[in-house]
Amino acid sequence: MDMILHAGPALLVHGFGNLLGIFFGLPLAMLLGLRRESIGATSSLNREYHLALINSAYGSDSDEASGSMAIYIVGGILGTIYFGIMATVLGMTGWFDPKALGMSTGVGAGIFMASASASLAQLFPHDANTITAMASAANTIAGITGIYITMFLAIPLTDKLYTILDKMFAGRRAKTPAAVKGRIK
């Protein structure tokens, strides 16, 4: 318990790192051709409450909800494998303390945490209890703070950045009649 309390400030602010995904993911998604779907896709961390917030803000039949659901489904499948491999690779470098790696696994969905923390526990068997404790604490705190970060920062920020980038990328889009009307179905 002392270890978790000592890491308190880091546990509280590590959820803000999720905002970086907006700045990297949104331009990339738009360059790949996504439109409003990119808002739901890049403001989401593959957690259930992100789906609920996007559905509440834009509606369940919206393009934003489609992007969020796509990330939820694909992220749940591929993200779990990726997190397990990434945790192993980063753990093998020796650059990070096992406690820090354990804390980092608590960012996304519970399946991400389980995959990454299990990989780290195998890599550092003497720190397995510490890794799982830090991962669980980080996942719980990120889940609580993440709701508010998503609601008050991530969604409005993604929406605003989309508006700016949409004007920048407008000249690069195809000028087909279907593209001019909007989303191609």
C-alpha angles and dihedrals in degrees: 000000000000090000092055093046090048090053091047100116092047091048091051098050101036089086090068088068087075089073090069089070089066093059094047102031102043097057090044093049091049092048088053089056105262116140124185089346087074091068092061093039098052101037090054129090096190094263125134095239091057089060090049093048093048091047090049094047100042107014130258094267094051127114088241091058090049090054092048092049092048091054090045093054100038092039091052091056105034098024093062092055092043094050092050093050094042092051091050094048094047091045092052093054092068090220095118136052113245089240091057091047090049090052091049092057091065096071104091136030122330091255089058090051092048093050096046098040092048089052091049093046089056091048094046105029093168089058097040095114092047092048094051092044092052092044093051094046092047092048093050095047093043089052092053098042092037093068091059095039090053095043099045104025116014102048096043091043093049091047092051094045090048090055091052095045093044090062091048094049096040093097092053097057124100114261096218117140091248092051092048091053092051134252116026110230 
